[in-house]
Tab-separated table of C-alpha atoms (C1' of nucleotides) in Angstrom:
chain	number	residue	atom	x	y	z
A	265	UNK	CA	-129.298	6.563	-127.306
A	266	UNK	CA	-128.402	2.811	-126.939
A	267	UNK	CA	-124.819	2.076	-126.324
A	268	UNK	CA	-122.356	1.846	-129.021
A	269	UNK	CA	-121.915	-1.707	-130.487
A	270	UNK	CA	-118.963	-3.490	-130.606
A	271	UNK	CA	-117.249	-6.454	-130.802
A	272	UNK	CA	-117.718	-9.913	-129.161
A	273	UNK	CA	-115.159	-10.351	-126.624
A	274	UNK	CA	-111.882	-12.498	-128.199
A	275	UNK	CA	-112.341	-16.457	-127.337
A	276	UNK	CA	-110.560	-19.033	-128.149
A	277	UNK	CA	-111.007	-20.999	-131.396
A	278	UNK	CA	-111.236	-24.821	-130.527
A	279	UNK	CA	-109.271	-27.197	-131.721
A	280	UNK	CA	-106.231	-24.259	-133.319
A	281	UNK	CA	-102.770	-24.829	-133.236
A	282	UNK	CA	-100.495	-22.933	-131.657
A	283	UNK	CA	-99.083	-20.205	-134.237
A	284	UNK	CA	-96.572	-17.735	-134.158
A	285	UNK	CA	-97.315	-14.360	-135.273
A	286	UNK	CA	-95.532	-15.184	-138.590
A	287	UNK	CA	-97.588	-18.050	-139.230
A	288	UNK	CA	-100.502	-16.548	-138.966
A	289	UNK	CA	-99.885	-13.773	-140.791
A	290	UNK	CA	-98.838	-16.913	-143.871
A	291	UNK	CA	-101.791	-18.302	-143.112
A	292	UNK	CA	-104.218	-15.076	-143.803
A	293	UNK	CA	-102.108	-12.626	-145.715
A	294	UNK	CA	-99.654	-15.292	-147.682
A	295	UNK	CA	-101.571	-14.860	-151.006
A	296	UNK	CA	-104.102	-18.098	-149.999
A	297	UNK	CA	-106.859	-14.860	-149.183
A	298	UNK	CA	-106.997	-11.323	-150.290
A	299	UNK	CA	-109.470	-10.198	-147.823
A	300	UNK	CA	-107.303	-9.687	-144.528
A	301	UNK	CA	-105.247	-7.104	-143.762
A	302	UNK	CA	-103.639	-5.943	-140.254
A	303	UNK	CA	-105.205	-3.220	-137.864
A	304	UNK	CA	-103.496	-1.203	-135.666
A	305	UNK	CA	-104.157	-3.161	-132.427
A	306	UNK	CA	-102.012	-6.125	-134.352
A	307	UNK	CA	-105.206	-8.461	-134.671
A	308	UNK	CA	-106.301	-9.463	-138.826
A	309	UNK	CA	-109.450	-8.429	-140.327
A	310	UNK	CA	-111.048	-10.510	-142.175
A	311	UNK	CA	-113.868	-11.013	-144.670
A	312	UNK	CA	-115.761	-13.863	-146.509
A	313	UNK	CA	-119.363	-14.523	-147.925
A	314	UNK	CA	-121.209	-11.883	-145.375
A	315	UNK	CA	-118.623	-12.562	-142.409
A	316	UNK	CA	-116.022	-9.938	-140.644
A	317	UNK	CA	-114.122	-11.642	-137.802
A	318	UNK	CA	-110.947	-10.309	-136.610
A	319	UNK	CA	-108.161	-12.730	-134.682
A	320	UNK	CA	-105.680	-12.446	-132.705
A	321	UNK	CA	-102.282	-14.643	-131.404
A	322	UNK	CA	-102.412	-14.467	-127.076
A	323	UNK	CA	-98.631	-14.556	-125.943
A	324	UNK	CA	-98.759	-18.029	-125.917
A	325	UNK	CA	-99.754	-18.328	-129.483
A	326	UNK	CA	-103.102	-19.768	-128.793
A	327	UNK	CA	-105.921	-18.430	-132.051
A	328	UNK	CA	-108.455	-16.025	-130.905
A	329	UNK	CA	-111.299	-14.408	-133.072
A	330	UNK	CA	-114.074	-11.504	-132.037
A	331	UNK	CA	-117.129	-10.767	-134.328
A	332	UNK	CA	-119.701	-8.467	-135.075
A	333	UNK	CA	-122.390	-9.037	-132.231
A	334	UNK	CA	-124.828	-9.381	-134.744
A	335	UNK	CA	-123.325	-12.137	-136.924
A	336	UNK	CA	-120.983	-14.084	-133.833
A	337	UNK	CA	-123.241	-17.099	-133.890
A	338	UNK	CA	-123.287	-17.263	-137.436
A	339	UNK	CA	-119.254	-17.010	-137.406
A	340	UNK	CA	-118.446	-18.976	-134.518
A	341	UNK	CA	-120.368	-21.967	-137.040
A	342	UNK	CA	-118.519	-20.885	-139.743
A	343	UNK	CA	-115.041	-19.792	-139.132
A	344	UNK	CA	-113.474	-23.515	-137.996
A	345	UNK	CA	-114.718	-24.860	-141.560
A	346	UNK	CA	-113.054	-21.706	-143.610
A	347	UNK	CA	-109.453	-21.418	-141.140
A	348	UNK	CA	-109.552	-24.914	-140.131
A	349	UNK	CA	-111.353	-26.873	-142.474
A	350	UNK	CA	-108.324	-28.373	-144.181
A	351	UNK	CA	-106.619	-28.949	-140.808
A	352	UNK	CA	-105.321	-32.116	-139.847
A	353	UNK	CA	-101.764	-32.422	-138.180
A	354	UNK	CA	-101.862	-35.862	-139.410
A	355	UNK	CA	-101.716	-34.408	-143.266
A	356	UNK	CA	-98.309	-32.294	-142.657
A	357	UNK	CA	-97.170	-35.326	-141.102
A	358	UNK	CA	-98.213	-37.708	-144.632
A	359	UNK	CA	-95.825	-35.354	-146.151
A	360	UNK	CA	-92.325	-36.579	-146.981
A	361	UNK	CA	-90.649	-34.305	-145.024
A	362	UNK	CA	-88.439	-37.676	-143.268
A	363	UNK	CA	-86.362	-37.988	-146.661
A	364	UNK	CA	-86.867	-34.435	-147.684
A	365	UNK	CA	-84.370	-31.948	-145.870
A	366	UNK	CA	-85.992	-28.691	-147.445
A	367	UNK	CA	-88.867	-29.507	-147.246
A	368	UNK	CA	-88.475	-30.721	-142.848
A	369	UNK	CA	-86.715	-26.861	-142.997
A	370	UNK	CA	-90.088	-24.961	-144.848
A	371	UNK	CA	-91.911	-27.152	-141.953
A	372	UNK	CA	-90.514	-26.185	-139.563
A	373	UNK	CA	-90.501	-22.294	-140.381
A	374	UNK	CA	-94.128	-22.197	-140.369
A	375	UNK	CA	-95.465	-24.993	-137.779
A	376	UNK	CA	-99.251	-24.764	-137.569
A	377	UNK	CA	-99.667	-23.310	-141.310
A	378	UNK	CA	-102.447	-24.987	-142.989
A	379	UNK	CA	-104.858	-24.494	-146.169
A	380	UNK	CA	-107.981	-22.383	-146.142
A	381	UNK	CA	-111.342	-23.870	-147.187
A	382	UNK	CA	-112.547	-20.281	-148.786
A	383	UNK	CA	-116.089	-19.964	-150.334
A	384	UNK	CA	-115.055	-21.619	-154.389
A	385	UNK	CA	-117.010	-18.292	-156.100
A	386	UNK	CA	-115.275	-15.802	-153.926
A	387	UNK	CA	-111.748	-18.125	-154.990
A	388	UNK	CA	-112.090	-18.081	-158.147
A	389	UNK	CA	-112.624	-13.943	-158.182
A	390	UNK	CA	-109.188	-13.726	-156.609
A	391	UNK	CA	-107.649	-15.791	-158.261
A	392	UNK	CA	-108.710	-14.303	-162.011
A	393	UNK	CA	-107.343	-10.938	-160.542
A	394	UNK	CA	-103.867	-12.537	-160.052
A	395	UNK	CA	-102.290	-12.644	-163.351
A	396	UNK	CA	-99.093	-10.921	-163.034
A	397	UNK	CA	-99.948	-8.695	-159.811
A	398	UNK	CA	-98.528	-8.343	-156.698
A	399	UNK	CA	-100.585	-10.105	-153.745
A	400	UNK	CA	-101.205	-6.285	-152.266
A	401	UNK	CA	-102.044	-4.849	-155.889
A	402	UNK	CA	-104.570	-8.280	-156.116
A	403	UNK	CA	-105.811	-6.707	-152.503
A	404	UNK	CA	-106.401	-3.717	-153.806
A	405	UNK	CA	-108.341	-4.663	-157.051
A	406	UNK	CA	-110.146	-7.151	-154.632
A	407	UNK	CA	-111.338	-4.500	-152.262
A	408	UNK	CA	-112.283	-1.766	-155.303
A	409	UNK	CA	-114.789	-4.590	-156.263
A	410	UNK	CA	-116.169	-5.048	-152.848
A	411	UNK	CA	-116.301	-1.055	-152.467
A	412	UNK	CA	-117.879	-0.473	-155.636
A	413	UNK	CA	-120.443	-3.350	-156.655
A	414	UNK	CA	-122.220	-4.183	-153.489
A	415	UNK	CA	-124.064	-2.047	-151.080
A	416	UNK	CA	-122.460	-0.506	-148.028
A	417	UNK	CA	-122.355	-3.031	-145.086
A	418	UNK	CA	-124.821	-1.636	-142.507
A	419	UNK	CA	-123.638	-3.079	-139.681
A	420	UNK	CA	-122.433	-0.177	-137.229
A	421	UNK	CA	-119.418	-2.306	-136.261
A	422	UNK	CA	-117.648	-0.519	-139.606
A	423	UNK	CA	-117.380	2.161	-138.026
A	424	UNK	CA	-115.383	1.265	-135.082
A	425	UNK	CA	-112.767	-0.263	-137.840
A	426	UNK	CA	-109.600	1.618	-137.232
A	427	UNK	CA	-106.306	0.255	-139.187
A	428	UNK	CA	-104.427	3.781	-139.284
A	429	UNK	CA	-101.553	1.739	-139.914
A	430	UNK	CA	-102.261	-0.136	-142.643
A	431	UNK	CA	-104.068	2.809	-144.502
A	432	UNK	CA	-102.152	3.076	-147.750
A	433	UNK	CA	-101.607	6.048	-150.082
A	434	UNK	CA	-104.298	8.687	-149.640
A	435	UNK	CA	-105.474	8.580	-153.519
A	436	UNK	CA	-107.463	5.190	-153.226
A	437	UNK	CA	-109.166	6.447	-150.038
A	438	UNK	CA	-111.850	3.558	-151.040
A	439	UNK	CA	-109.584	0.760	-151.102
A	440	UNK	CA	-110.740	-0.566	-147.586
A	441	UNK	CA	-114.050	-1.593	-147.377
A	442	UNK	CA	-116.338	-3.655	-145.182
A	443	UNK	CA	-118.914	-4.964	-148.075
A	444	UNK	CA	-119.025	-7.925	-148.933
A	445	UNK	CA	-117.595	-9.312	-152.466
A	446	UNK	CA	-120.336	-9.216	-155.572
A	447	UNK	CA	-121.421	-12.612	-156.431
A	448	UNK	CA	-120.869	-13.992	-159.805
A	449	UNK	CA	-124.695	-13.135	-160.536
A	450	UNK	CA	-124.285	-9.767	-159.783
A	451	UNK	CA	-120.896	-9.830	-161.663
A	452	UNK	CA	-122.615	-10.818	-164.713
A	453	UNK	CA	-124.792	-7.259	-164.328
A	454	UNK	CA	-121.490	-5.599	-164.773
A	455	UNK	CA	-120.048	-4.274	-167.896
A	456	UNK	CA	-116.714	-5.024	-168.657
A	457	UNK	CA	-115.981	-0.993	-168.844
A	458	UNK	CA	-116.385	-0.494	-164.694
A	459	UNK	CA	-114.939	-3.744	-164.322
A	460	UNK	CA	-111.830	-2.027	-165.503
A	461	UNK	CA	-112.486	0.955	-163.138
A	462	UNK	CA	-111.393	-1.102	-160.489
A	463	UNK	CA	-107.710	-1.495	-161.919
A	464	UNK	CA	-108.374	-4.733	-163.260
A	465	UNK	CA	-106.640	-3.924	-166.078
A	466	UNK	CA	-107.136	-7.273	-169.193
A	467	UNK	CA	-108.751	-9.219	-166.381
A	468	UNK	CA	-111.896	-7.311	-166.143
A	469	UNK	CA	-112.827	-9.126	-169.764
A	470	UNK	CA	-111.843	-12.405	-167.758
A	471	UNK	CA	-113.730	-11.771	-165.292
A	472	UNK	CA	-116.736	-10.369	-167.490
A	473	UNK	CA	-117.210	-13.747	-169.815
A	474	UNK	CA	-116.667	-15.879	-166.989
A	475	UNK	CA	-119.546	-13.973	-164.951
A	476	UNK	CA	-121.545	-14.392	-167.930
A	477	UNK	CA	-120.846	-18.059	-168.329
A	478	UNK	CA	-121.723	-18.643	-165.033
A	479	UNK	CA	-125.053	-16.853	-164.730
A	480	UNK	CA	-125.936	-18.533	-168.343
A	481	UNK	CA	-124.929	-22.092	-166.601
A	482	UNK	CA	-127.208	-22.396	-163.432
A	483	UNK	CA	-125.206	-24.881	-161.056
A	484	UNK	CA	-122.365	-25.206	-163.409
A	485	UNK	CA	-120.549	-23.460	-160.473
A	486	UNK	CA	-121.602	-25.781	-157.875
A	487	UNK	CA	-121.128	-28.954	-159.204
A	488	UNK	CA	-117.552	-27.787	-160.359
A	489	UNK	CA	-116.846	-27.443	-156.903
A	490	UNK	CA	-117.899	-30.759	-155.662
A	491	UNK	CA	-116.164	-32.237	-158.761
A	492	UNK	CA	-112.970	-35.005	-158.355
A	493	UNK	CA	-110.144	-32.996	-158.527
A	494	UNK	CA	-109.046	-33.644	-162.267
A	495	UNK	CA	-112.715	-33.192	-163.545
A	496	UNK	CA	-113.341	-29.678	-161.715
A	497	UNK	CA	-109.554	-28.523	-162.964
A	498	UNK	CA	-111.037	-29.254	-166.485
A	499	UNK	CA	-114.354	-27.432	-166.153
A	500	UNK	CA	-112.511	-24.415	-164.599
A	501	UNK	CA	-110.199	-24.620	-167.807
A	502	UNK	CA	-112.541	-23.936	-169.852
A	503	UNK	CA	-113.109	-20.521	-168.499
A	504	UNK	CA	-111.647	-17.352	-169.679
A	505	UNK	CA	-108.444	-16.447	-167.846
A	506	UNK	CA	-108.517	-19.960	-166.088
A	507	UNK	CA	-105.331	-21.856	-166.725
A	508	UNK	CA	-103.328	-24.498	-165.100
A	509	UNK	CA	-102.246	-22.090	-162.507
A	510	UNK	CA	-105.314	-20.525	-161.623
A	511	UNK	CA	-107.703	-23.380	-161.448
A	512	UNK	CA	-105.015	-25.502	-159.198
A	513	UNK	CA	-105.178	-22.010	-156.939
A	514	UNK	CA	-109.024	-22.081	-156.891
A	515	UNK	CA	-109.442	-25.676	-156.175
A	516	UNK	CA	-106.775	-25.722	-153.157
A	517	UNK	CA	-107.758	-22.380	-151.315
A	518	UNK	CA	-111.017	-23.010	-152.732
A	519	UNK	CA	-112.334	-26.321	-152.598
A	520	UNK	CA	-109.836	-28.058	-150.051
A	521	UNK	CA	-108.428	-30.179	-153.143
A	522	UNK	CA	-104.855	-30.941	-151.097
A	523	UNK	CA	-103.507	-32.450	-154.681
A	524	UNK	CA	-103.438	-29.414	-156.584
A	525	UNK	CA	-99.967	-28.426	-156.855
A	526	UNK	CA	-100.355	-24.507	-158.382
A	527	UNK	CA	-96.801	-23.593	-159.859
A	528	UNK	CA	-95.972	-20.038	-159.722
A	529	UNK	CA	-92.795	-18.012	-159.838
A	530	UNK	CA	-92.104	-18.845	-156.373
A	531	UNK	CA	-92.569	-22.596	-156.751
A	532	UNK	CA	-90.559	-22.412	-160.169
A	533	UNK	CA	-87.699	-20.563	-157.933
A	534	UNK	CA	-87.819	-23.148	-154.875
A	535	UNK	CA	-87.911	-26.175	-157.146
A	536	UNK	CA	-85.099	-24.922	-159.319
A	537	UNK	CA	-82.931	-23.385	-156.392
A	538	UNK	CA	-83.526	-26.179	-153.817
A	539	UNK	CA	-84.515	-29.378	-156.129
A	540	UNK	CA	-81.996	-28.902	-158.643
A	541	UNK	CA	-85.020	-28.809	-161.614
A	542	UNK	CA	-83.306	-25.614	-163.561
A	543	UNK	CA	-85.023	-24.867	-166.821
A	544	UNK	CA	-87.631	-27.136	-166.378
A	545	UNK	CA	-91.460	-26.506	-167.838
A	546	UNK	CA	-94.073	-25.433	-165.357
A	547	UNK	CA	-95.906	-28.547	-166.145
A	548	UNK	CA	-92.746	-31.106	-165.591
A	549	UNK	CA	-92.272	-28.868	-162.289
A	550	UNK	CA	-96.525	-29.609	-161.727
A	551	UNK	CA	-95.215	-33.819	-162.222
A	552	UNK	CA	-92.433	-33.579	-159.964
A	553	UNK	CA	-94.566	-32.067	-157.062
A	554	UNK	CA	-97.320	-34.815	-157.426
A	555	UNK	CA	-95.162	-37.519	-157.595
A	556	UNK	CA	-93.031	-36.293	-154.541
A	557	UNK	CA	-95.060	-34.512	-152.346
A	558	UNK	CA	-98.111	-37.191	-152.888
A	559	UNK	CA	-101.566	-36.471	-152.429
A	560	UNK	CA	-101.179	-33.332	-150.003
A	561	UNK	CA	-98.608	-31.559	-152.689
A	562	UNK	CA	-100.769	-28.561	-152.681
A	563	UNK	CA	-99.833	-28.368	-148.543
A	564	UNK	CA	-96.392	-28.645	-149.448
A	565	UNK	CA	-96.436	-26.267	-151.555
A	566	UNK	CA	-97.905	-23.850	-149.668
A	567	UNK	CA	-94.982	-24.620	-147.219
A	568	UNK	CA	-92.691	-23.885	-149.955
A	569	UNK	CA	-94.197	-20.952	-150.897
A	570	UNK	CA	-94.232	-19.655	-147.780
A	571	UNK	CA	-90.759	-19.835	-146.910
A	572	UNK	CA	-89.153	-19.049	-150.246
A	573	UNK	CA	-91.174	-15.841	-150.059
A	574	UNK	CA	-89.404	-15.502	-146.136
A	575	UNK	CA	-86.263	-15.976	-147.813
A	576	UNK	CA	-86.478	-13.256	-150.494
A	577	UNK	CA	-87.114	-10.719	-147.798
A	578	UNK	CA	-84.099	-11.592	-145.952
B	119	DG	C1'	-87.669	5.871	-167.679
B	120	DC	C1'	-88.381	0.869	-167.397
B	121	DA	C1'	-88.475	-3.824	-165.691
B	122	DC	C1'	-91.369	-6.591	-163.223
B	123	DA	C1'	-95.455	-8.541	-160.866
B	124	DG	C1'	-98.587	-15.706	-157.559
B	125	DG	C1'	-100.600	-16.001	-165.989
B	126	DT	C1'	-103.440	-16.840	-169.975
B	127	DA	C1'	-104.606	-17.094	-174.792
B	128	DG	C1'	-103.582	-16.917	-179.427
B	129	DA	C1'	-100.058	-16.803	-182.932
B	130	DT	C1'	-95.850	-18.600	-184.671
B	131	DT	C1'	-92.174	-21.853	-185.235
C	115	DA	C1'	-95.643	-29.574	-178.884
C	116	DA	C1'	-92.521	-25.948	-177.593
C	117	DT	C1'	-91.730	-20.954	-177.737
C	118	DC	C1'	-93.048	-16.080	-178.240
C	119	DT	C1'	-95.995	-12.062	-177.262
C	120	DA	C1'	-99.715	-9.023	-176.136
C	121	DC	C1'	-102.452	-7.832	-172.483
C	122	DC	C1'	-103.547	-3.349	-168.085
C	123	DT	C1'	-101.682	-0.978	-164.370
C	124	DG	C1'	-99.187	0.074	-160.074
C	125	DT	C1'	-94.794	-0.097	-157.913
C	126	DG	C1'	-89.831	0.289	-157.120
DNA sequence: GCACAGGTAGATT
DNA sequence: AATCTACCTGTG
């Protein structure tokens, strides 16, 4: 019998800020990813394209992540582009936080917070699931895909998974899952029916056409991604279930586009309760943001995000 | 039981 | 062009 495998020991992540629990938690489980979720040792697990890495805070609030032996060297490439790829203190700093006294507050609350630079297929899946959900019930949907459409993830480290804490109701015992997300190609193999076996409820036909679309439109995926902002926000318009909302979502968390300014019911909250703009349009809120945040809105506005949701929970 | 949840698309005014 | 509504399903 060999030994058990398990996981690389924790090292430090070069070139992290110093977070506080909070912010990290914003950072991985504030509704930018739906792949992380807390174990019961208090570190994150976390998944994209074929990776698992889990992190953790030291007392000091310096960033540590551990891997699966097998993939570490792969991960230790990849994990400073997808947590740290739209880093850059100098960006939060661009921000007009000098004449803006919320906005220095929602700064402050979360120092370190920053944007994720997720794989763009994997963003856009989320981000068609979100339509009137809960971040958790988007989780959950997420996770039934992963569980369901790809094959069990061999690698032994699975089994050495324990998150007893954060095991929810015992009816979905399949909602946590180590696989991998489906790509888009094998998402086009689908039919809409077990689409909607996962919960997805109106989005699986979303999610159906636009799979189609995509596997019909070799590239078309690609070259969205490395699109000027207002160009790839138009090509992702054009997909089923893709509107304003959704394709600024996919092309921050997505495709590090700082400029896209998603408005949500949060935003439409903080801008009304802390700007003063009551009753106005989604798309004159969208104007504001640009024109006052400047070309890092989208960072702002995950700032703002982030602490109106902090507020609501108080 | 029922409103609501990180919206979008199509119909109606 | 602005406003209204249906769309699935889990949660409180």
């Amino acid at each position: 019998m060999r030994p058990a495998p398990d996981w690389t020991p924790f090292v430090p992540l070069p070139g992290a800020p110093v977070l506080a629990p909070r912010t990290l938690a914003e950072l991985v489980d504030g509704g930018q990813s739906f792949r992380w979720r807390r174990l019961a040792d208090d570190t994150w697990l976390g998944h994209w394209s074929d990776h698992i890495v889990r992190l953790r805070l030291t007392p000091a609030g310096a960033l540590e992540w551990s891997a699966p032996p097998a993939s570490a060297a792969r991960t230790a490439a990849a994990l400073p582009v997808y947590l740290l790829g739209n880093y850059t203190p100098a960006s939060v700093d661009a921000l007009p936080w000098r004449s803006d006294p919320h906005l220095a507050r929602c700064l402050a609350a979360f120092p370190g917070l920053t944007i994720l630079r997720q794989p763009f297929g994997e963003t856009l899946l989320g981000f068609l699931c979100s339509a009137t959900k809960q971040i958790i019930q988007i989780k959950q949907m997420i996770s039934l895909l992963a569980a369901r459409l790809t094959p069990v993830n061999p690698d032994p480290i699975c089994h050495l998974i324990s998150d007893k804490l954060s095991l929810p109701i015992g009816s979905k015992p399949d909602i946590f899952t180590e696989n991998r997300l489906p790509t888009w190609t094998e998402l086009a193999a689908v039919p809409e029916s077990d689409l909607r076996a996962c919960l997805l409820g109106f989005r699986a036909r979303y999610i159906h056409q636009t799979a189609r679309f995509i596997a019909d439109h070799p590239g078309w995926l690609e070259e969205s991604e490395a699109a000027p902002y207002p160009e790839a926000k138009a090509r992702l318009m054009t997909l089923p279930g893709v509107g304003e909302k959704v394709a600024d979502c996919v092309l921050l968390f997505g495709a590090g586009k700082l400029e896209a300014f998603p408005v949500d019911t949060w935003i439409i909250k903080a801008m009304a309760r802390r700007y003063g703009l009551d009753d106005w349009t989604p798309a004159q809120i969208a104007h504001f943001g640009r024109t006052h945040f400047g070309p890092h809105a989208g960072l702002a506005q995950q700032y703002l995000f982030a602490y109106e949701r902090a507020q609501a929970k108080e």
